[in-house]
Short mmCIF file of C-alpha atoms and ligand atoms in Angstrom, two decimals:
data_model
loop_
_atom_site.label_atom_id
_atom_site.label_comp_id
_atom_site.label_asym_id
_atom_site.label_seq_id
_atom_site.Cartn_x
_atom_site.Cartn_y
_atom_site.Cartn_z
CA UNK A 1 12.30 -35.10 -8.75
CA UNK A 2 8.65 -35.98 -9.18
CA UNK A 3 5.96 -33.49 -8.34
CA UNK A 4 3.67 -36.19 -6.97
CA UNK A 5 6.28 -37.10 -4.33
CA UNK A 6 6.58 -33.48 -3.25
CA UNK A 7 2.80 -33.17 -2.93
CA UNK A 8 2.77 -36.27 -0.76
CA UNK A 9 5.66 -34.97 1.35
CA UNK A 10 3.84 -31.70 2.04
CA UNK A 11 0.56 -33.52 2.58
CA UNK A 12 2.23 -35.52 5.37
CA UNK A 13 3.46 -32.28 6.95
CA UNK A 14 7.17 -32.64 6.18
CA UNK A 15 9.48 -29.77 5.35
CA UNK A 16 10.41 -29.19 1.70
CA UNK A 17 14.02 -28.37 0.88
CA UNK A 18 15.25 -25.33 -1.00
CA UNK A 19 15.91 -27.46 -4.11
CA UNK A 20 12.41 -28.94 -3.97
CA UNK A 21 10.76 -25.54 -3.67
CA UNK A 22 12.87 -24.21 -6.54
CA UNK A 23 11.86 -27.22 -8.63
CA UNK A 24 8.18 -26.51 -8.02
CA UNK A 25 8.32 -22.76 -8.71
CA UNK A 26 10.61 -23.12 -11.68
CA UNK A 27 8.54 -25.91 -13.21
CA UNK A 28 5.31 -24.00 -12.73
CA UNK A 29 6.69 -20.77 -14.20
CA UNK A 30 7.90 -22.62 -17.29
CA UNK A 31 4.63 -24.49 -17.67
CA UNK A 32 6.18 -27.92 -17.02
CA UNK A 33 4.04 -28.58 -13.94
CA UNK A 34 0.27 -28.45 -14.49
CA UNK A 35 -2.18 -26.35 -12.49
CA UNK A 36 -3.77 -29.41 -10.87
CA UNK A 37 -0.56 -30.50 -9.19
CA UNK A 38 0.19 -26.97 -8.00
CA UNK A 39 -3.39 -26.72 -6.71
CA UNK A 40 -2.84 -29.85 -4.67
CA UNK A 41 0.35 -28.60 -3.08
CA UNK A 42 -1.18 -25.18 -2.38
CA UNK A 43 -3.96 -26.90 -0.47
CA UNK A 44 -1.40 -29.00 1.41
CA UNK A 45 0.41 -25.77 2.38
CA UNK A 46 -2.89 -24.24 3.37
CA UNK A 47 -3.48 -27.03 5.89
CA UNK A 48 0.07 -27.83 6.97
CA UNK A 49 1.70 -24.39 6.86
CA UNK A 50 5.38 -23.81 6.04
CA UNK A 51 8.43 -23.43 8.25
CA UNK A 52 10.39 -20.17 8.32
CA UNK A 53 12.98 -21.73 6.00
CA UNK A 54 10.36 -22.93 3.54
CA UNK A 55 8.79 -19.48 3.45
CA UNK A 56 12.14 -17.84 2.77
CA UNK A 57 12.97 -20.35 0.02
CA UNK A 58 9.53 -19.86 -1.57
CA UNK A 59 9.98 -16.08 -1.52
CA UNK A 60 13.40 -16.23 -3.17
CA UNK A 61 12.27 -18.82 -5.74
CA UNK A 62 9.51 -16.43 -6.78
CA UNK A 63 11.96 -13.50 -6.90
CA UNK A 64 14.21 -15.56 -9.18
CA UNK A 65 11.33 -16.58 -11.45
CA UNK A 66 11.58 -13.28 -13.36
CA UNK A 67 13.42 -9.99 -13.70
CA UNK A 68 14.76 -8.12 -10.71
CA UNK A 69 15.46 -4.41 -10.54
CA UNK A 70 19.09 -3.54 -9.98
CA UNK A 71 19.31 -0.42 -7.83
CA UNK A 72 22.98 -0.86 -6.99
CA UNK A 73 23.82 2.31 -8.93
CA UNK A 74 21.90 4.26 -6.30
CA UNK A 75 24.01 5.29 -3.31
CA UNK A 76 22.83 4.52 0.19
CA UNK A 77 20.38 2.10 1.74
CA UNK A 78 17.18 1.91 -0.31
CA UNK A 79 14.15 1.46 1.92
CA UNK A 80 10.77 0.69 0.39
CA UNK A 81 7.33 0.87 1.96
CA UNK A 82 4.44 -1.45 1.24
CA UNK A 83 0.83 -1.22 2.32
CA UNK A 84 -1.47 -4.21 2.15
CA UNK A 85 -4.08 -1.89 0.70
CA UNK A 86 -6.36 0.76 2.06
CA UNK A 87 -8.88 3.40 1.11
CA UNK A 88 -7.85 7.05 0.99
CA UNK A 89 -4.35 5.93 1.94
CA UNK A 90 -2.12 8.77 0.85
CA UNK A 91 0.89 7.86 3.01
CA UNK A 92 3.29 7.09 0.15
CA UNK A 93 2.92 10.64 -1.19
CA UNK A 94 3.71 12.03 2.24
CA UNK A 95 6.41 9.56 3.23
CA UNK A 96 8.52 9.70 0.10
CA UNK A 97 9.39 13.44 0.22
CA UNK A 98 9.61 13.35 4.03
CA UNK A 99 12.23 10.64 4.01
CA UNK A 100 13.99 11.97 0.91
CA UNK A 101 14.36 15.33 2.67
CA UNK A 102 16.61 13.47 5.14
CA UNK A 103 18.85 12.33 2.27
CA UNK A 104 17.47 8.81 2.22
CA UNK A 105 17.05 7.51 -1.34
CA UNK A 106 13.47 6.72 -2.32
CA UNK A 107 13.45 4.75 -5.57
CA UNK A 108 9.78 3.95 -5.81
CA UNK A 109 8.09 1.63 -8.22
CA UNK A 110 4.36 2.22 -7.99
CA UNK A 111 1.15 0.99 -9.49
CA UNK A 112 -2.26 2.21 -10.52
CA UNK A 113 -5.42 1.74 -8.56
CA UNK A 114 -7.84 -1.11 -9.11
CA UNK A 115 -11.21 -1.70 -7.49
CA UNK A 116 -11.81 0.15 -4.24
CA UNK A 117 -8.15 1.00 -3.59
CA UNK A 118 -6.33 3.88 -5.23
CA UNK A 119 -2.86 3.92 -6.75
CA UNK A 120 0.00 6.31 -6.15
CA UNK A 121 0.62 6.87 -9.87
CA UNK A 122 -2.97 7.96 -10.49
CA UNK A 123 -2.75 10.43 -7.63
CA UNK A 124 0.52 11.85 -8.99
CA UNK A 125 -0.98 12.19 -12.47
CA UNK A 126 -3.50 14.67 -11.08
CA UNK A 127 -0.57 17.10 -11.39
CA UNK A 128 -0.54 18.61 -14.87
CA UNK A 129 2.33 17.18 -16.94
CA UNK A 130 3.57 14.71 -14.35
CA UNK A 131 4.54 11.31 -15.74
CA UNK A 132 6.18 8.12 -14.54
CA UNK A 133 7.33 7.00 -17.99
CA UNK A 134 10.98 7.87 -17.41
CA UNK A 135 14.05 5.93 -18.47
CA UNK A 136 15.90 3.79 -15.96
CA UNK A 137 18.88 6.11 -16.35
CA UNK A 138 16.83 9.18 -15.46
CA UNK A 139 15.22 7.30 -12.60
CA UNK A 140 18.61 6.48 -11.10
CA UNK A 141 19.98 9.96 -11.78
CA UNK A 142 17.03 11.69 -10.07
CA UNK A 143 17.30 9.47 -7.02
CA UNK A 144 21.05 9.97 -6.71
CA UNK A 145 20.77 13.73 -7.18
CA UNK A 146 17.46 14.55 -5.47
CA UNK A 147 16.79 11.36 -3.47
CA UNK A 148 13.37 10.69 -4.92
CA UNK A 149 11.73 9.38 -8.09
CA UNK A 150 8.70 7.27 -8.98
CA UNK A 151 8.53 4.90 -11.92
CA UNK A 152 5.74 2.65 -13.20
CA UNK A 153 5.98 -1.13 -13.13
CA UNK A 154 8.73 -2.23 -15.49
CA UNK A 155 10.07 -5.63 -16.44
CA UNK A 156 8.63 -9.05 -15.85
CA UNK A 157 8.75 -9.14 -12.05
CA UNK A 158 7.80 -12.31 -10.16
CA UNK A 159 5.86 -14.13 -12.91
CA UNK A 160 5.56 -17.12 -10.57
CA UNK A 161 3.61 -14.99 -8.11
CA UNK A 162 1.25 -13.77 -10.83
CA UNK A 163 0.47 -17.35 -11.89
CA UNK A 164 0.19 -18.63 -8.34
CA UNK A 165 -2.04 -15.78 -7.22
CA UNK A 166 -4.46 -16.43 -10.08
CA UNK A 167 -4.54 -20.13 -9.21
CA UNK A 168 -5.00 -19.46 -5.48
CA UNK A 169 -7.93 -17.22 -6.35
CA UNK A 170 -9.85 -20.15 -7.86
CA UNK A 171 -8.71 -22.88 -5.45
CA UNK A 172 -9.65 -21.19 -2.14
CA UNK A 173 -6.00 -20.89 -1.10
CA UNK A 174 -5.52 -17.11 -1.07
CA UNK A 175 -5.92 -16.84 2.67
CA UNK A 176 -2.84 -18.69 3.87
CA UNK A 177 -0.20 -16.71 5.77
CA UNK A 178 2.89 -18.37 4.20
CA UNK A 179 1.48 -17.77 0.71
CA UNK A 180 0.44 -14.15 1.30
CA UNK A 181 3.68 -13.28 3.09
CA UNK A 182 5.93 -14.77 0.40
CA UNK A 183 3.82 -13.20 -2.36
CA UNK A 184 4.16 -9.68 -0.96
CA UNK A 185 7.81 -10.02 0.04
CA UNK A 186 8.85 -11.47 -3.33
CA UNK A 187 7.50 -8.42 -5.14
CA UNK A 188 9.26 -5.98 -2.81
CA UNK A 189 12.56 -7.83 -3.04
CA UNK A 190 12.37 -8.09 -6.84
CA UNK A 191 11.83 -4.31 -6.94
CA UNK A 192 15.34 -3.94 -5.53
CA UNK A 193 15.00 -2.51 -2.04
CA UNK A 194 17.56 -3.23 0.68
CA UNK A 195 15.08 -2.82 3.53
CA UNK A 196 11.31 -2.86 3.76
CA UNK A 197 8.67 -1.16 5.91
CA UNK A 198 5.26 -2.79 5.91
CA UNK A 199 1.92 -1.22 6.72
CA UNK A 200 -0.39 -4.13 7.42
CA UNK A 201 -3.96 -2.90 7.50
CA UNK A 202 -6.67 -4.42 9.61
CA UNK A 203 -10.41 -3.84 9.84
CA UNK A 204 -13.44 -3.84 7.57
CA UNK A 205 -11.63 -2.28 4.63
CA UNK A 206 -8.63 -4.59 4.84
CA UNK A 207 -7.54 -7.98 3.64
CA UNK A 208 -6.85 -9.05 7.24
CA UNK A 209 -10.06 -8.52 9.15
CA UNK A 210 -8.71 -9.04 12.68
CA UNK A 211 -5.71 -7.67 14.54
CA UNK A 212 -4.54 -11.23 15.29
CA UNK A 213 -4.47 -12.18 11.60
CA UNK A 214 -2.76 -8.94 10.69
CA UNK A 215 -0.10 -9.52 13.34
CA UNK A 216 0.53 -13.06 12.12
CA UNK A 217 1.00 -11.79 8.58
CA UNK A 218 3.24 -8.93 9.71
CA UNK A 219 5.45 -11.24 11.78
CA UNK A 220 5.67 -13.72 8.91
CA UNK A 221 6.88 -11.01 6.53
CA UNK A 222 9.37 -9.53 9.00
CA UNK A 223 10.76 -13.03 9.53
CA UNK A 224 11.11 -13.66 5.79
CA UNK A 225 12.94 -10.36 5.48
CA UNK A 226 15.38 -11.44 8.17
CA UNK A 227 15.89 -14.87 6.62
CA UNK A 228 16.75 -13.44 3.20
CA UNK A 229 18.87 -10.53 4.41
CA UNK A 230 16.43 -7.64 3.93
CA UNK A 231 15.79 -5.79 7.19
CA UNK A 232 12.05 -5.46 7.61
CA UNK A 233 9.75 -3.69 10.08
CA UNK A 234 5.98 -3.49 10.23
CA UNK A 235 3.12 -1.46 11.61
CA UNK A 236 -0.38 -2.81 12.08
CA UNK A 237 -2.75 0.03 11.37
CA UNK A 238 -6.47 0.53 11.37
CA UNK A 239 -8.50 0.38 8.17
CA UNK A 240 -11.94 0.20 9.73
CA UNK A 241 -12.46 3.65 8.18
CA UNK A 242 -10.70 5.52 5.35
CA UNK A 243 -7.42 7.19 6.21
CA UNK A 244 -7.54 10.98 6.41
CA UNK A 245 -10.58 12.74 4.99
CA UNK A 246 -10.08 12.65 1.23
CA UNK A 247 -10.76 9.73 -1.15
CA UNK A 248 -10.00 10.42 -4.81
CA UNK A 249 -6.89 11.32 -6.75
CA UNK A 250 -6.56 15.13 -6.84
CA UNK A 251 -8.35 15.33 -3.49
CA UNK A 252 -5.73 13.04 -1.93
CA UNK A 253 -2.92 14.97 -3.59
CA UNK A 254 -4.13 18.10 -1.86
CA UNK A 255 -4.39 16.19 1.42
CA UNK A 256 -0.79 14.96 1.03
CA UNK A 257 0.43 18.53 0.42
CA UNK A 258 -1.46 19.75 3.50
CA UNK A 259 0.17 16.99 5.52
CA UNK A 260 3.67 17.85 4.27
CA UNK A 261 2.94 21.40 5.36
CA UNK A 262 2.03 20.15 8.85
CA UNK A 263 -1.66 20.84 8.39
CA UNK A 264 -2.92 17.40 7.44
CA UNK A 265 -5.37 15.04 9.12
CA UNK A 266 -4.17 13.65 12.45
CA UNK A 267 -4.29 9.98 11.43
CA UNK A 268 -2.48 10.45 8.11
CA UNK A 269 0.16 12.57 9.84
CA UNK A 270 0.69 10.06 12.64
CA UNK A 271 0.92 7.05 10.33
CA UNK A 272 3.34 8.89 8.04
CA UNK A 273 5.58 9.82 10.97
CA UNK A 274 5.54 6.28 12.33
CA UNK A 275 6.24 4.51 9.03
CA UNK A 276 8.73 7.23 8.15
CA UNK A 277 10.56 6.70 11.45
CA UNK A 278 10.97 3.02 10.65
CA UNK A 279 12.34 3.92 7.22
CA UNK A 280 14.83 6.35 8.77
CA UNK A 281 16.04 3.74 11.28
CA UNK A 282 16.37 1.05 8.60
CA UNK A 283 18.32 3.52 6.45
CA UNK A 284 20.63 3.91 9.47
CA UNK A 285 20.11 7.68 9.72
CA UNK A 286 18.86 7.37 13.31
CA UNK A 287 19.28 4.82 16.09
CA UNK A 288 15.80 4.96 17.55
CA UNK A 289 12.26 5.56 16.29
CA UNK A 290 11.99 8.58 18.64
CA UNK A 291 15.10 10.21 17.22
CA UNK A 292 13.86 9.52 13.68
CA UNK A 293 10.46 11.05 14.42
CA UNK A 294 12.12 14.26 15.62
CA UNK A 295 14.10 14.48 12.38
CA UNK A 296 10.95 13.99 10.30
CA UNK A 297 9.03 16.57 12.28
CA UNK A 298 11.85 19.02 11.65
CA UNK A 299 11.67 18.71 7.83
CA UNK A 300 7.93 19.31 8.02
CA UNK A 301 8.41 22.37 10.24
CA UNK A 302 11.24 23.93 8.22
CA UNK A 303 9.57 23.32 4.84
CA UNK A 304 12.27 21.01 3.48
CA UNK A 305 9.84 18.15 2.84
CA UNK A 306 7.60 20.41 0.78
CA UNK A 307 10.61 21.74 -1.16
CA UNK A 308 11.67 18.16 -1.86
CA UNK A 309 8.23 17.41 -3.21
CA UNK A 310 8.47 20.36 -5.62
CA UNK A 311 11.83 19.24 -6.99
CA UNK A 312 10.49 15.74 -7.51
CA UNK A 313 7.37 17.00 -9.35
CA UNK A 314 9.51 19.20 -11.61
CA UNK A 315 11.96 16.39 -12.44
CA UNK A 316 9.09 14.28 -13.72
CA UNK A 317 7.48 16.94 -15.90
CA UNK A 318 4.87 18.20 -13.46
CA UNK A 319 3.94 21.73 -12.50
CA UNK A 320 5.40 22.31 -9.00
CA UNK A 321 3.33 25.46 -8.48
CA UNK A 322 0.39 23.21 -7.46
CA UNK A 323 2.13 22.79 -4.12
CA UNK A 324 1.52 26.44 -3.23
CA UNK A 325 -1.63 26.73 -5.34
CA UNK A 326 -3.52 23.43 -4.96
CA UNK A 327 -6.53 25.11 -6.60
CA UNK A 328 -4.66 24.40 -9.86
CA UNK A 329 -5.35 20.67 -9.40
CA UNK A 330 -8.29 19.27 -11.38
CA UNK A 331 -11.57 20.26 -9.75
CA UNK A 332 -14.98 18.64 -10.12
CA UNK A 333 -17.95 20.64 -11.39
CA UNK A 334 -20.38 19.66 -8.66
CA UNK A 335 -19.81 19.68 -4.91
CA UNK A 336 -22.71 17.97 -3.22
CA UNK A 337 -23.04 17.95 0.57
CA UNK A 338 -24.62 14.84 2.04
CA UNK A 339 -26.41 15.68 5.31
CA UNK A 340 -26.73 13.45 8.37
CA UNK A 341 -30.24 12.02 8.67
CA UNK A 342 -29.93 11.79 12.45
CA UNK A 343 -27.89 13.11 15.36
CA UNK A 344 -25.37 10.93 17.17
CA UNK A 345 -21.83 9.67 17.15
CA UNK A 346 -20.43 8.06 14.03
CA UNK A 347 -19.73 4.40 14.75
CA UNK A 348 -18.86 3.06 11.28
CA UNK A 349 -17.56 4.34 7.94
CA UNK A 350 -17.04 1.08 6.07
CA UNK A 351 -13.77 1.76 4.29
CA UNK A 352 -13.96 -0.59 1.31
CA UNK A 353 -17.54 0.42 0.51
CA UNK A 354 -16.54 4.09 0.63
CA UNK A 355 -13.84 3.18 -1.88
CA UNK A 356 -16.50 1.62 -4.09
CA UNK A 357 -18.65 4.76 -3.79
CA UNK A 358 -15.68 6.83 -4.93
CA UNK A 359 -15.11 4.40 -7.80
CA UNK A 360 -18.76 4.84 -8.89
CA UNK A 361 -18.05 8.57 -9.26
CA UNK A 362 -15.23 7.68 -11.65
CA UNK A 363 -12.26 8.01 -9.27
CA UNK A 364 -11.34 4.33 -9.56
CA UNK A 365 -11.25 1.49 -12.05
CA UNK A 366 -13.56 -1.51 -12.08
CA UNK A 367 -11.28 -3.13 -14.69
CA UNK A 368 -7.67 -2.40 -15.62
CA UNK A 369 -8.74 -0.79 -18.91
CA UNK A 370 -11.12 1.81 -17.42
CA UNK A 371 -10.36 5.52 -17.65
CA UNK A 372 -10.58 7.47 -14.44
CA UNK A 373 -11.58 11.00 -13.53
CA UNK A 374 -8.79 12.53 -11.45
CA UNK A 375 -10.95 15.35 -10.05
CA UNK A 376 -13.75 13.38 -8.42
CA UNK A 377 -14.11 11.65 -5.07
CA UNK A 378 -15.42 12.01 -1.56
CA UNK A 379 -14.33 14.19 1.34
CA UNK A 380 -15.39 13.08 4.81
CA UNK A 381 -16.42 15.82 7.21
CA UNK A 382 -16.40 13.60 10.28
CA UNK A 383 -14.81 10.34 11.35
CA UNK A 384 -15.63 7.50 13.73
CA UNK A 385 -16.17 8.87 17.24
CA UNK A 386 -17.16 12.35 16.06
CA UNK A 387 -20.51 13.79 17.04
CA UNK A 388 -22.76 15.12 14.29
CA UNK A 389 -26.17 16.77 14.41
CA UNK A 390 -29.02 15.95 12.06
CA UNK A 391 -28.68 18.04 8.90
CA UNK A 392 -24.94 18.65 9.27
CA UNK A 393 -22.75 17.59 6.38
CA UNK A 394 -21.39 14.05 6.69
CA UNK A 395 -19.41 14.01 3.45
CA UNK A 396 -19.02 16.18 0.37
CA UNK A 397 -19.20 14.44 -2.99
CA UNK A 398 -17.00 15.91 -5.73
CA UNK A 399 -18.58 14.86 -9.01
CA UNK A 400 -18.62 15.66 -12.68
CA UNK A 401 -22.11 14.25 -13.05
CA UNK A 402 -25.07 16.04 -11.54
CA UNK A 403 -27.07 13.02 -10.50
CA UNK A 404 -25.28 11.05 -7.80
CA UNK A 405 -28.27 9.41 -6.13
CA UNK A 406 -26.73 5.93 -6.30
CA UNK A 407 -23.55 7.20 -4.62
CA UNK A 408 -25.49 9.01 -1.91
CA UNK A 409 -27.44 5.81 -1.21
CA UNK A 410 -24.22 3.86 -0.92
CA UNK A 411 -22.69 6.42 1.43
CA UNK A 412 -25.71 6.28 3.74
CA UNK A 413 -25.36 2.49 3.79
CA UNK A 414 -21.69 2.81 4.83
CA UNK A 415 -22.10 5.19 7.73
CA UNK A 416 -23.70 4.12 11.03
CA UNK A 417 -24.46 5.97 14.25
CA UNK A 418 -24.48 5.08 17.93
CA UNK A 419 -25.02 6.88 21.22
CA UNK A 420 -21.39 7.03 22.24
CA UNK A 421 -18.34 5.78 20.40
CA UNK A 422 -14.60 5.99 20.94
CA UNK A 423 -12.47 6.74 17.92
CA UNK A 424 -10.60 3.59 16.88
CA UNK A 425 -6.95 3.15 17.70
CA UNK A 426 -4.92 4.03 14.60
CA UNK A 427 -1.88 1.88 15.32
CA UNK A 428 -2.40 -1.50 16.91
CA UNK A 429 1.17 -2.67 16.96
CA UNK A 430 4.69 -1.74 15.93
CA UNK A 431 6.84 -4.72 14.99
CA UNK A 432 10.55 -4.12 14.74
CA UNK A 433 11.79 -7.70 14.84
N1 URA B 501 -1.49 -9.35 -1.74
C1 URA B 501 -0.49 -9.95 -2.43
O1 URA B 501 0.31 -9.28 -3.06
N2 URA B 501 -0.40 -11.27 -2.39
C2 URA B 501 -1.25 -12.05 -1.71
O2 URA B 501 -1.10 -13.25 -1.73
C3 URA B 501 -2.29 -11.42 -1.01
C4 URA B 501 -2.38 -10.06 -1.04
CA1 CA B 502 -7.05 10.24 2.50
#
């Protein structure tokens, strides 16, 4: 096979075979095919798209480019959740114990935050003693015994995706549905799950700015899942404003605990129940989303989800008493209320910029090497559609530095007012096939 022929084939809009796609991915991973030829074929894909079969072959070729996690020692159907990235998105911390409380195994591989989005591991590390550096044996034992464990990224998963993503970044080919969909799905499949629930975010703070784009991406990923034998469902949810009220690691941990107790923000609760219902159906513990939702509501009401969370924290070295005494979580020295400069209805809280404001306080990393401050962040006091009066608190900044003028300026830039505003729809679409 010659790479130049494959570039020409894709340029002319023809379908590549499984063997051809494997040749490309394999050759690129090994360094046999140069960046310039891959750049050319990426651009050809950008313009000519890929068929469902091509997308599935590309996904599996990327899965096979590196290590895969073998979860076969864990009993039951392993369902994983993936979000395309949001601000203040604490759903994983709510979902995992919720679903585990229904005896569904949650074997979660998580990451740290970078840029304006947070990471589940950072949030968990706000619990004194908690760590994700556990052996694979312990990981599997905890999930089999208690149905839930979280581990950091291990192994060399999908090296082809890492190389391709970096190249796409500098060749203006990131924004192509077949490439995004296969990139995300390859990582989830390599992490060993049997079934996948996707939370595709849309709005100012999201990768997919419009509902139409988000739906295209969601349908592409659900289709790939079907093609490669991993049942997949998706939700398209709003990220025009941060999810819940809290942004920041310990602050979000507390918000997750409140939500598991049934006292959390409405949007975080609703999204957790909806994504959780899909996980329960895919795990074959319920036939319908409605039935699943009832089961999830029950483990919130009877305290089983919260109990599950405590067991999980204890297994991984953390202090479970923070669940009943969240005041034991790290707390910032300064709490600074930011008042509204005018009266009106909130019309915008630009999610990604709020994430940046939180990062400026030290809650997030600008580069992978940065240290973060687990205590700091921002708590919203109102959301889009809420009425506020001049002088009322818009947000409270939790900071360990006294002077936060730059952050306050940024927050004012993010929040707009109008005369009358409806609160945005949280869930735009539920895609089950
Ligand atoms: N996120 C990914 O993981 N891959 C993409 O290609 C885009 C967003
Ligand atoms: Ca939140």
